[in-house]
Tab-separated table of C-alpha atoms in Angstrom:
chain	number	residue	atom	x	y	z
A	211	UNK	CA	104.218	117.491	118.555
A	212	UNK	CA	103.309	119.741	115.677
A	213	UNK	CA	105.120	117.810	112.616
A	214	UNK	CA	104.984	119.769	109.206
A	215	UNK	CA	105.275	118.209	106.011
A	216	UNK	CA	106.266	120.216	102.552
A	217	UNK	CA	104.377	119.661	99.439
A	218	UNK	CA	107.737	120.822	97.071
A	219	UNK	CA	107.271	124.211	95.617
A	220	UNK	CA	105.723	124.619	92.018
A	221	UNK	CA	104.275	121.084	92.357
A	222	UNK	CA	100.862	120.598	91.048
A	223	UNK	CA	99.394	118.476	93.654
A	224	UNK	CA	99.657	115.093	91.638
A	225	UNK	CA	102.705	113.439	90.422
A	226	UNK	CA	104.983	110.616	92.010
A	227	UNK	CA	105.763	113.429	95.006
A	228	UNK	CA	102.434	114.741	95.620
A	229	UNK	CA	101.495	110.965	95.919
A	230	UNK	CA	104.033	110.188	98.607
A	231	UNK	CA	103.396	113.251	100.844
A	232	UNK	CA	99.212	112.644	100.590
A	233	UNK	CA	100.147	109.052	101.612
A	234	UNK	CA	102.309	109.227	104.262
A	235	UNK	CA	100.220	112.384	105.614
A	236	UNK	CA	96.910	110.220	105.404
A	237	UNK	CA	99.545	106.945	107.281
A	238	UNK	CA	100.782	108.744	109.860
A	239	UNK	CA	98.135	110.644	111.333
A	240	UNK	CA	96.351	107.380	112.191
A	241	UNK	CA	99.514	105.690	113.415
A	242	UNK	CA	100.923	108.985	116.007
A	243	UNK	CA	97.076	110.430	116.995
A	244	UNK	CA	98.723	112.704	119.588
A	245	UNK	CA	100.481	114.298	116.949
A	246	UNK	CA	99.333	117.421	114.823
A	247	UNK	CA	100.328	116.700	110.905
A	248	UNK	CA	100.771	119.862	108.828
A	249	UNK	CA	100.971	119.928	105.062
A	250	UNK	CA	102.992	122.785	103.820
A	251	UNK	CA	103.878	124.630	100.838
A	252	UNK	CA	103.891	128.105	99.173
A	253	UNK	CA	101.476	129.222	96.369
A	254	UNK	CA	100.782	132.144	94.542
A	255	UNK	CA	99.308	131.995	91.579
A	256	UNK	CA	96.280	129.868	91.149
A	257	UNK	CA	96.301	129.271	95.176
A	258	UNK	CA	92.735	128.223	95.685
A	259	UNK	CA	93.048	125.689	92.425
A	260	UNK	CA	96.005	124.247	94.126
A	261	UNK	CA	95.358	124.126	97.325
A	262	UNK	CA	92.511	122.035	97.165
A	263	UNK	CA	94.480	119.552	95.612
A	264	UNK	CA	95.998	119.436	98.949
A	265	UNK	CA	93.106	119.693	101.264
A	266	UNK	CA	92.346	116.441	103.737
A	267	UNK	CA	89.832	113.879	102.207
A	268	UNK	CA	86.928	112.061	104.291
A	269	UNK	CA	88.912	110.131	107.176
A	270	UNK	CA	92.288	112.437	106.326
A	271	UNK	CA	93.281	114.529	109.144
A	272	UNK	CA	95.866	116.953	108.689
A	273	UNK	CA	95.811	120.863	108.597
A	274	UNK	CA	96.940	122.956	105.499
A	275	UNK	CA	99.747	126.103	105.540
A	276	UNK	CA	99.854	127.531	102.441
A	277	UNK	CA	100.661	131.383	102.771
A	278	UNK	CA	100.232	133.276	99.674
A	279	UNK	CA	104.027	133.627	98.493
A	280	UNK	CA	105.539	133.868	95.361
A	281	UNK	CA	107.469	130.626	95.126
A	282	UNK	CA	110.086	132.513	93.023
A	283	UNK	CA	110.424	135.206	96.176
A	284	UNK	CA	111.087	132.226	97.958
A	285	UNK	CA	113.658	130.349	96.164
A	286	UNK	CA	115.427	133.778	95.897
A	287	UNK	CA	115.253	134.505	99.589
A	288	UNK	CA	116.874	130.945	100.165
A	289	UNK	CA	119.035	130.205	97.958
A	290	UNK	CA	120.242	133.211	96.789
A	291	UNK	CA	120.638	135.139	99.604
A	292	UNK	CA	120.902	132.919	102.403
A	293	UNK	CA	117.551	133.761	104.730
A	294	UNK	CA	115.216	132.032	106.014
A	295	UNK	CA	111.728	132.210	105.308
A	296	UNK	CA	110.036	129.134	105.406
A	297	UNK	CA	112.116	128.322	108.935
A	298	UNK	CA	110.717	131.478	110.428
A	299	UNK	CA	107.500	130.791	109.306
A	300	UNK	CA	107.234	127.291	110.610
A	301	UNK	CA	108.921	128.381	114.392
A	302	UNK	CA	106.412	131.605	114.629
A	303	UNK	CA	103.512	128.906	114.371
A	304	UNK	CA	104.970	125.954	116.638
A	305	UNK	CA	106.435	123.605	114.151
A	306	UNK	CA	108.490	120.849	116.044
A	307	UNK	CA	110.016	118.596	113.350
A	308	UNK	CA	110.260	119.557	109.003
A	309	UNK	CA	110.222	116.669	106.699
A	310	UNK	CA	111.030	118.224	103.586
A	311	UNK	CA	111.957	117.158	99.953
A	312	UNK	CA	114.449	119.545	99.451
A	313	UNK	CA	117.303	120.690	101.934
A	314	UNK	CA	116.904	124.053	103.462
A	315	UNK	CA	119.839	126.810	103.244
A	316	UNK	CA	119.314	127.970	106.449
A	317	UNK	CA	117.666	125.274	108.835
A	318	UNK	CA	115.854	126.560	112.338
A	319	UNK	CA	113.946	123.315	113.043
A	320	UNK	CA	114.596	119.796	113.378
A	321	UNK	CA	114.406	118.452	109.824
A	322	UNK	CA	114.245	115.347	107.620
A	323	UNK	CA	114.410	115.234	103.928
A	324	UNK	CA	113.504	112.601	101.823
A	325	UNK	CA	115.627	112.193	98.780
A	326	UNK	CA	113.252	110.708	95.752
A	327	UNK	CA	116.874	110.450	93.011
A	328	UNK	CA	119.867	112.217	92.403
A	329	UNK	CA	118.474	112.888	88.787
A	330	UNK	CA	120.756	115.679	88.298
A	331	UNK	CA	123.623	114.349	89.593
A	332	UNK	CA	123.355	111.395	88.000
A	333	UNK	CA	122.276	112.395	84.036
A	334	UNK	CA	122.993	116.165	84.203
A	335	UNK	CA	122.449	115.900	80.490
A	336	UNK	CA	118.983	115.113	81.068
A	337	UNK	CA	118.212	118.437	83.218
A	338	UNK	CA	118.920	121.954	82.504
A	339	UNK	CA	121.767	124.099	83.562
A	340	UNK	CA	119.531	125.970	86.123
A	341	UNK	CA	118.755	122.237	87.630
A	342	UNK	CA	122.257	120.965	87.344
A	343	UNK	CA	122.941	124.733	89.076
A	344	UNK	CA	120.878	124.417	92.100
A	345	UNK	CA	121.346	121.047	92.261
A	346	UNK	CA	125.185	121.472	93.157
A	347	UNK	CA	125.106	124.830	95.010
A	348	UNK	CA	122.370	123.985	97.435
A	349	UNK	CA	120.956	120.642	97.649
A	350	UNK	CA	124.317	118.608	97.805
A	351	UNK	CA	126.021	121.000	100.469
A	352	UNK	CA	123.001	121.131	102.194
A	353	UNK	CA	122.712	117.598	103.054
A	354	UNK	CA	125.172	118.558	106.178
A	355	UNK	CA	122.467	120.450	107.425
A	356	UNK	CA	119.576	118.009	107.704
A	357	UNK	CA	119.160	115.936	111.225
A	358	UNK	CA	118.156	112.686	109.273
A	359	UNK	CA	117.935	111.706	105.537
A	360	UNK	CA	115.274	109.158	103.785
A	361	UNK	CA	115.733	107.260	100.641
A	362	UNK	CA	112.936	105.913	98.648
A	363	UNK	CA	115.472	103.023	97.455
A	364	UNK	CA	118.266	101.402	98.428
A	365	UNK	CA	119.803	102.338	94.798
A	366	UNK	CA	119.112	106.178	95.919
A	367	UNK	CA	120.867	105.379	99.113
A	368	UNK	CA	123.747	104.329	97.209
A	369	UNK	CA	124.056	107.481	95.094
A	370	UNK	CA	123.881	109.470	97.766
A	371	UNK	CA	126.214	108.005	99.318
A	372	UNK	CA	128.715	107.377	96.390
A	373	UNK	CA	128.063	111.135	94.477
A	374	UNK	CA	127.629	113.179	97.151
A	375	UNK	CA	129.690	111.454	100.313
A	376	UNK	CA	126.913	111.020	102.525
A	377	UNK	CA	128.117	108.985	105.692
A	378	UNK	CA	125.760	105.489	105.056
A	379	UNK	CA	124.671	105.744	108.341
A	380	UNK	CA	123.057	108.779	107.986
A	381	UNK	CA	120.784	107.892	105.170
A	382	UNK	CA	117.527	105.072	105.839
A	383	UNK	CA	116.027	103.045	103.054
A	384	UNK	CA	111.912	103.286	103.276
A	385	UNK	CA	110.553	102.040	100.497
A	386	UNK	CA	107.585	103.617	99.081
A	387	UNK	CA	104.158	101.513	98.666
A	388	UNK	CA	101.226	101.387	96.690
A	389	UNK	CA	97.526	102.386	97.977
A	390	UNK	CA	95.636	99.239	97.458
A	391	UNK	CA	92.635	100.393	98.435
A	392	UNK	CA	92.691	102.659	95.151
A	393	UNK	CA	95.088	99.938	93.263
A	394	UNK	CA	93.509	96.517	93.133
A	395	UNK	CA	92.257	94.676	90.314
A	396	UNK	CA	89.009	96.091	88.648
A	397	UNK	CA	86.216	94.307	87.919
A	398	UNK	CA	85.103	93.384	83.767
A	399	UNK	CA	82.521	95.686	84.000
A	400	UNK	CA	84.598	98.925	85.193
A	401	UNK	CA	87.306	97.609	82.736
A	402	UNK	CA	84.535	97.577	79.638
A	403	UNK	CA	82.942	100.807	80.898
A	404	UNK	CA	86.764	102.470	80.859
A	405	UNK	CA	87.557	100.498	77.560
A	406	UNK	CA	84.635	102.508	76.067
A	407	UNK	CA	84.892	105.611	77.090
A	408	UNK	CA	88.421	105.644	76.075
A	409	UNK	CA	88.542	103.679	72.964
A	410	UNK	CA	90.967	101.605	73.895
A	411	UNK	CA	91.868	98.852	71.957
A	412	UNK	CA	90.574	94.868	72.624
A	413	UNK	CA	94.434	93.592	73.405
A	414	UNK	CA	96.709	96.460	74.356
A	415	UNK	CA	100.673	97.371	76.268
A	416	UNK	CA	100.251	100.018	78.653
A	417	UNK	CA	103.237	102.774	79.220
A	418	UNK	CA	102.639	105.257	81.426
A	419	UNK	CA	104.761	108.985	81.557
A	420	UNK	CA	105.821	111.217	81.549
A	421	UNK	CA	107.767	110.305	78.610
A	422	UNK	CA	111.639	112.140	78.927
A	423	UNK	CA	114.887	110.887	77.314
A	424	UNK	CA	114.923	108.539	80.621
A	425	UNK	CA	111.616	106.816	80.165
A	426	UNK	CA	111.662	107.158	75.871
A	427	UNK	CA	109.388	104.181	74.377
A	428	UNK	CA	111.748	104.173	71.305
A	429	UNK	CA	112.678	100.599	71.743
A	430	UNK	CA	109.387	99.414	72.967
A	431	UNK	CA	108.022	101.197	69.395
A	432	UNK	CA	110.981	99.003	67.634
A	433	UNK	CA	109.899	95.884	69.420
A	434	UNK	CA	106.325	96.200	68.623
A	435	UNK	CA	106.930	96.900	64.859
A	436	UNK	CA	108.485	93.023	65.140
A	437	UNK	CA	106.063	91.205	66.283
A	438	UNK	CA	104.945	87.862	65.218
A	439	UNK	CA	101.635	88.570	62.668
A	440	UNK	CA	99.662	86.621	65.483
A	441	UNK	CA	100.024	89.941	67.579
A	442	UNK	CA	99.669	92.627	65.142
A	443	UNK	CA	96.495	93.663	66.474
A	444	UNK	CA	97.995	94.518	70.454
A	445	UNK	CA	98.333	97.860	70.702
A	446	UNK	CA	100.369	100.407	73.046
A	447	UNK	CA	98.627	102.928	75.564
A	448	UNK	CA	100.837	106.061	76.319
A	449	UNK	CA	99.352	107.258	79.027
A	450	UNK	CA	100.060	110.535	81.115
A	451	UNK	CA	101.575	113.495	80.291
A	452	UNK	CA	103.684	113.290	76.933
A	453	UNK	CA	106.942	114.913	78.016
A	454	UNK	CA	109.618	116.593	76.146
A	455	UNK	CA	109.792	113.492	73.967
A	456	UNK	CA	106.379	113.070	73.306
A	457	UNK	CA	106.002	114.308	69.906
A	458	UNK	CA	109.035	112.645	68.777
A	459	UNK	CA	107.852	109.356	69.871
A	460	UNK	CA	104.282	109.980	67.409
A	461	UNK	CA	106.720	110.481	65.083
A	462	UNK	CA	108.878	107.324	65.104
A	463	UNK	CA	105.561	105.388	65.756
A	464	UNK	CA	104.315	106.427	62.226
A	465	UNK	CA	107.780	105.879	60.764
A	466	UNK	CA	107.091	102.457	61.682
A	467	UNK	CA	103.523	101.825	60.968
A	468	UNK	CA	102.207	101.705	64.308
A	469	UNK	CA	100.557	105.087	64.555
A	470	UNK	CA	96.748	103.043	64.173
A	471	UNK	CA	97.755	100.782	66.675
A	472	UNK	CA	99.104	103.791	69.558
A	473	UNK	CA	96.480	105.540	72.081
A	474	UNK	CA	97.683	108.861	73.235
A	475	UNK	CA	94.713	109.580	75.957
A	476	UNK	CA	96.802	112.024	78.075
A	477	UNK	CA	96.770	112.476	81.822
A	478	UNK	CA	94.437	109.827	83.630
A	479	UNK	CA	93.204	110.307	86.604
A	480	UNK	CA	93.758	107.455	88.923
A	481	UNK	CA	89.825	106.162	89.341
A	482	UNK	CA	90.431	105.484	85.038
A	483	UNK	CA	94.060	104.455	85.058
A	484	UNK	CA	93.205	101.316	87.981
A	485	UNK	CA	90.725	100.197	84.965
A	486	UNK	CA	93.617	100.936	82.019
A	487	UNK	CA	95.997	98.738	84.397
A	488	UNK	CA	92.916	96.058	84.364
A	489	UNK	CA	92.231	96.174	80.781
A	490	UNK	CA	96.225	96.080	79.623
A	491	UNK	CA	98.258	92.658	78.678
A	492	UNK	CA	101.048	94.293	80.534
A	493	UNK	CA	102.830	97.681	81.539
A	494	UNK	CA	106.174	98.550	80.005
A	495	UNK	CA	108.400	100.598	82.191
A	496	UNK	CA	111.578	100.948	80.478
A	497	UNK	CA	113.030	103.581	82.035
A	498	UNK	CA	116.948	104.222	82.298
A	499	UNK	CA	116.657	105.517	85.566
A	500	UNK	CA	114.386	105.935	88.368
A	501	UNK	CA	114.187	106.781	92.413
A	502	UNK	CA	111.768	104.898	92.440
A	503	UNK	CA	109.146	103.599	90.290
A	504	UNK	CA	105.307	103.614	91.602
A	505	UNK	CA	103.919	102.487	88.703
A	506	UNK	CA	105.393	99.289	88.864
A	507	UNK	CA	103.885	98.690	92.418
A	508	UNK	CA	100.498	100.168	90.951
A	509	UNK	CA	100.522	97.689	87.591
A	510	UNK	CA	101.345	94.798	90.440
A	511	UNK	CA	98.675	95.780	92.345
A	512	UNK	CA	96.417	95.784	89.618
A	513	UNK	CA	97.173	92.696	88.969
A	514	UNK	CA	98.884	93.516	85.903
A	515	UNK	CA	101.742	91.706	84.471
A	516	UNK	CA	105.106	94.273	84.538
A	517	UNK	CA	108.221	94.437	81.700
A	518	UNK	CA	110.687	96.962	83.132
A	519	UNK	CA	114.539	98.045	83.216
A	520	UNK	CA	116.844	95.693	84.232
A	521	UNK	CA	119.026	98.640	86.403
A	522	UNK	CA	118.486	101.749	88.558
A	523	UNK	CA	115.974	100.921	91.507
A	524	UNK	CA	113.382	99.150	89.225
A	525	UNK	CA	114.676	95.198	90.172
A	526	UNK	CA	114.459	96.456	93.629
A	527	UNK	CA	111.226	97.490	93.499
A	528	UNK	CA	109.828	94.507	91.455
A	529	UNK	CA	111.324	91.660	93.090
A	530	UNK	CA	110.938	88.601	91.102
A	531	UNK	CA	108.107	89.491	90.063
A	532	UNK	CA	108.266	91.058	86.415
A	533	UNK	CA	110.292	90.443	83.390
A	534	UNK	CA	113.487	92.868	83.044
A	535	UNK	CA	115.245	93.521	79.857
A	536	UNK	CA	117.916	96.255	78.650
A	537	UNK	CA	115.485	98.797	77.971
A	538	UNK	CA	117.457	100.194	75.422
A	539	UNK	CA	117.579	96.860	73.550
A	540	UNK	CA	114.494	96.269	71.370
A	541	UNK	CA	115.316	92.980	70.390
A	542	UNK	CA	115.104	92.140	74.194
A	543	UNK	CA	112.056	93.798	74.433
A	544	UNK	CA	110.072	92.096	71.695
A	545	UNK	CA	110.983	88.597	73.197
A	546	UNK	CA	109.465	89.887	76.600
A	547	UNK	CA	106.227	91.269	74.812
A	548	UNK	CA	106.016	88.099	73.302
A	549	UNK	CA	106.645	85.877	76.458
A	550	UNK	CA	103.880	87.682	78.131
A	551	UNK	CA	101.473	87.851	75.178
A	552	UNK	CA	101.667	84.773	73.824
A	553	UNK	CA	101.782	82.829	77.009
A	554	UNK	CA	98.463	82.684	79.506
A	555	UNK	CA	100.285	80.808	81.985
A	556	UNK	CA	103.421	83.572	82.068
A	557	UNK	CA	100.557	86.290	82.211
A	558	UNK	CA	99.289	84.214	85.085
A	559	UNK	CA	102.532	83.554	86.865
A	560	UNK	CA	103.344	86.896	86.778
A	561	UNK	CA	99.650	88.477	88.157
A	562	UNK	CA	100.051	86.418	91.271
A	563	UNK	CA	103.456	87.137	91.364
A	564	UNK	CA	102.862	90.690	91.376
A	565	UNK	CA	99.916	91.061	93.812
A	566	UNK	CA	102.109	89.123	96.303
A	567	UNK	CA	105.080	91.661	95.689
A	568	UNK	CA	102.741	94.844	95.928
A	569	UNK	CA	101.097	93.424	99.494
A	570	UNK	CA	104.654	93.752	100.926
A	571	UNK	CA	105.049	97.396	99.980
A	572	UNK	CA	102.580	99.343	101.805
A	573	UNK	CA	102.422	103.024	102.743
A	574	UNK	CA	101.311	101.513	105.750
A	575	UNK	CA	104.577	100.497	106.748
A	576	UNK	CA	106.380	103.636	105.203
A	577	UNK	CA	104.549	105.797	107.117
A	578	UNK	CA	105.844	103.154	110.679
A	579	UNK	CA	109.104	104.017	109.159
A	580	UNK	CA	109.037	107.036	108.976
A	581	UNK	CA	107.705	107.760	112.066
A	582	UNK	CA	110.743	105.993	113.931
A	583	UNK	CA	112.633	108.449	112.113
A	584	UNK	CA	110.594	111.144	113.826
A	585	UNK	CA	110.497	109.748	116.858
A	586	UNK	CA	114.602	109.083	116.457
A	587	UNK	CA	115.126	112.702	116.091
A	588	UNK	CA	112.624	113.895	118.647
A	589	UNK	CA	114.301	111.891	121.353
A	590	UNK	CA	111.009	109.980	122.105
């Protein structure tokens, strides 16, 4: 069977996404060896950059379709005016099954779409009208249209099912995993060679964006401006891309007298961020709401200790094994900071707690998963 796999449109090749297609991609064509695996998208400008991104590494075997298409053309085709492009496409070159991350308008294949969070649906005010728009017109109704649908979390299953009336039993819960043969904990000497070349400081929070009104560090800032004068010298990482509340949060950090004590180093590629993980008391993750949330499995991995949201998916995906607070309480926050940073044995507890929790999520066993889906479908 020829199965094809869509990279979303307009995606960048890196990103929460981009990391679950590359994984499952790199999963499943070890696990169904009879099977062709196709990774999919369209690109126009920059192709060549972008593709590449998406090419098969050493041991990777899957085969790239990326015709040179104006991903606006393509949206317009689809959603506006009801054709069918990308189905065509696929048929004429003996696709068998689509796993996609969005849901077609017009489907001519067998298809599965993964659902990462019903962001707009959810916290339209955090998405613009356009998003909100498309959102509504085309992914909810087409959810009829799909053969099977995949949620990264039980707490996306449930919105599904609760804001768009999704039958249950049409939606599975595969949890997605962490690579731990790229997440694991780093040796001193990687950690001081990263610690250099990034001036990072000796004791040090790690928060890692984007940074949007879902995932704003305000409170984490607040808690950190409180703590005891034994930890005045820890400082906070922002790592990653700075989001649309970026500059505001530089701004409220030197309101508060923290701006020597921040780190803004940007996007980090993963071979530094394993090391940042390594070198960092602890991640903060207070988001409001996620699908999701790798970088708590990553942190864990790393055997880093984890402080995240107390709602949304994130106590699903850590278990009991990381602190959660109200992330929008700061007060909450600061006694969290402070029962990981002033306590060896919590930091301890919590490591070994964590690299237990991220050996039981494995894109190993997504990629099973998802395969019985496939197979489900396929009637094999």
């Amino acid at each position: 069977m020829r199965i094809v796999i869509e990279e979303p449109m307009h995606n960048e090749g890196r990103g929460g996404v981009s990391v679950y297609t590359r994984s499952l991609l790199s999963r499943l064509a070890v696990l169904a060896p009879e099977d062709e695996f196709v990774l999919f998208s369209y690109f126009f400008r920059e192709r060549e950059r972008r593709t590449a991104r998406l090419r098969p590494g050493p041991g990777e075997r899957w085969t790239n379709w990326t015709p040179r298409v104006p991903e606006s053309l393509v949206s317009r085709l689809e959603w506006d005016w009801g054709l069918a492009p990308t189905g065509r496409y696929l048929r004429a070159r003996g696709g068998d099954l689509f796993h996609t991350q969005r849901t077609p308008r017009v489907k001519l294949l067998p298809t599965v779409v993964t659902i990462h969070d019903l962001f707009p649906a959810v916290h339209p005010e955090w998405v613009s009208p356009f998003t909100y728009e498309q959102c509504e017109r085309i992914l909810r109704p087409g959810m009829e249209r799909v053969d099977r649908v995949i949620a990264v979390s039980a707490h996306t299953k449930q919105d599904i099912v609760e804001r768009w009336g999704v039958a249950p039993e049409r939606v599975t819960v595969i949890h997605e995993g962490v690579d731990r043969g790229v997440f694991h904990p780093s040796t001193p000497e990687r950690i001081a060679q990263v610690r250099a070349a990034h001036a990072l400081p000796a004791r040090f929070v790690l928060m890692v964006g984007p940074f949007d009104p879902w995932c704003d560090p305000g409170a984490v800032l607040e808690a950190a401006s409180r703590l005891p004068a034994s930890l005045k010298d820890v400082g906070i990482v922002f790592a990653g891309n700075p989001g649309s509340v970026g500059e505001a949060v530089r701004r409220r950090a030197a309101e508060l007298g923290l701006t020597e004590r921040c780190r803004w180093p940007g996007f980090v590629p993963h071979s530094d961020l394993v090391a940042f993980y390594g070198a960092a008391d602890a991640l903060v993750y207070p988001s409001l709401y996620e699908g999701f949330g790798l970088p708590i499995l990553e942190a864990m991995a790393c055997g880093t200790p984890v402080i995240t949201s107390d709602r949304s998916s994130m106590p699903e995906v850590a278990g009991d094994a990381a602190i959660l607070v109200d992330p929008t309480d700061s007060e909450a926050v600061r006694a969290a900071l402070v029962a990981v940073l002033d306590d060896g044995g919590k930091r301890a507890d919590l490591r070994e707690r964590g690299l237990a929790r991220a050996a039981q999520l494995t894109w190993e066993e997504a990629a099973r998963r998802t395969l019985a889906v496939y197979d489900s479908l396929l009637g094999r």
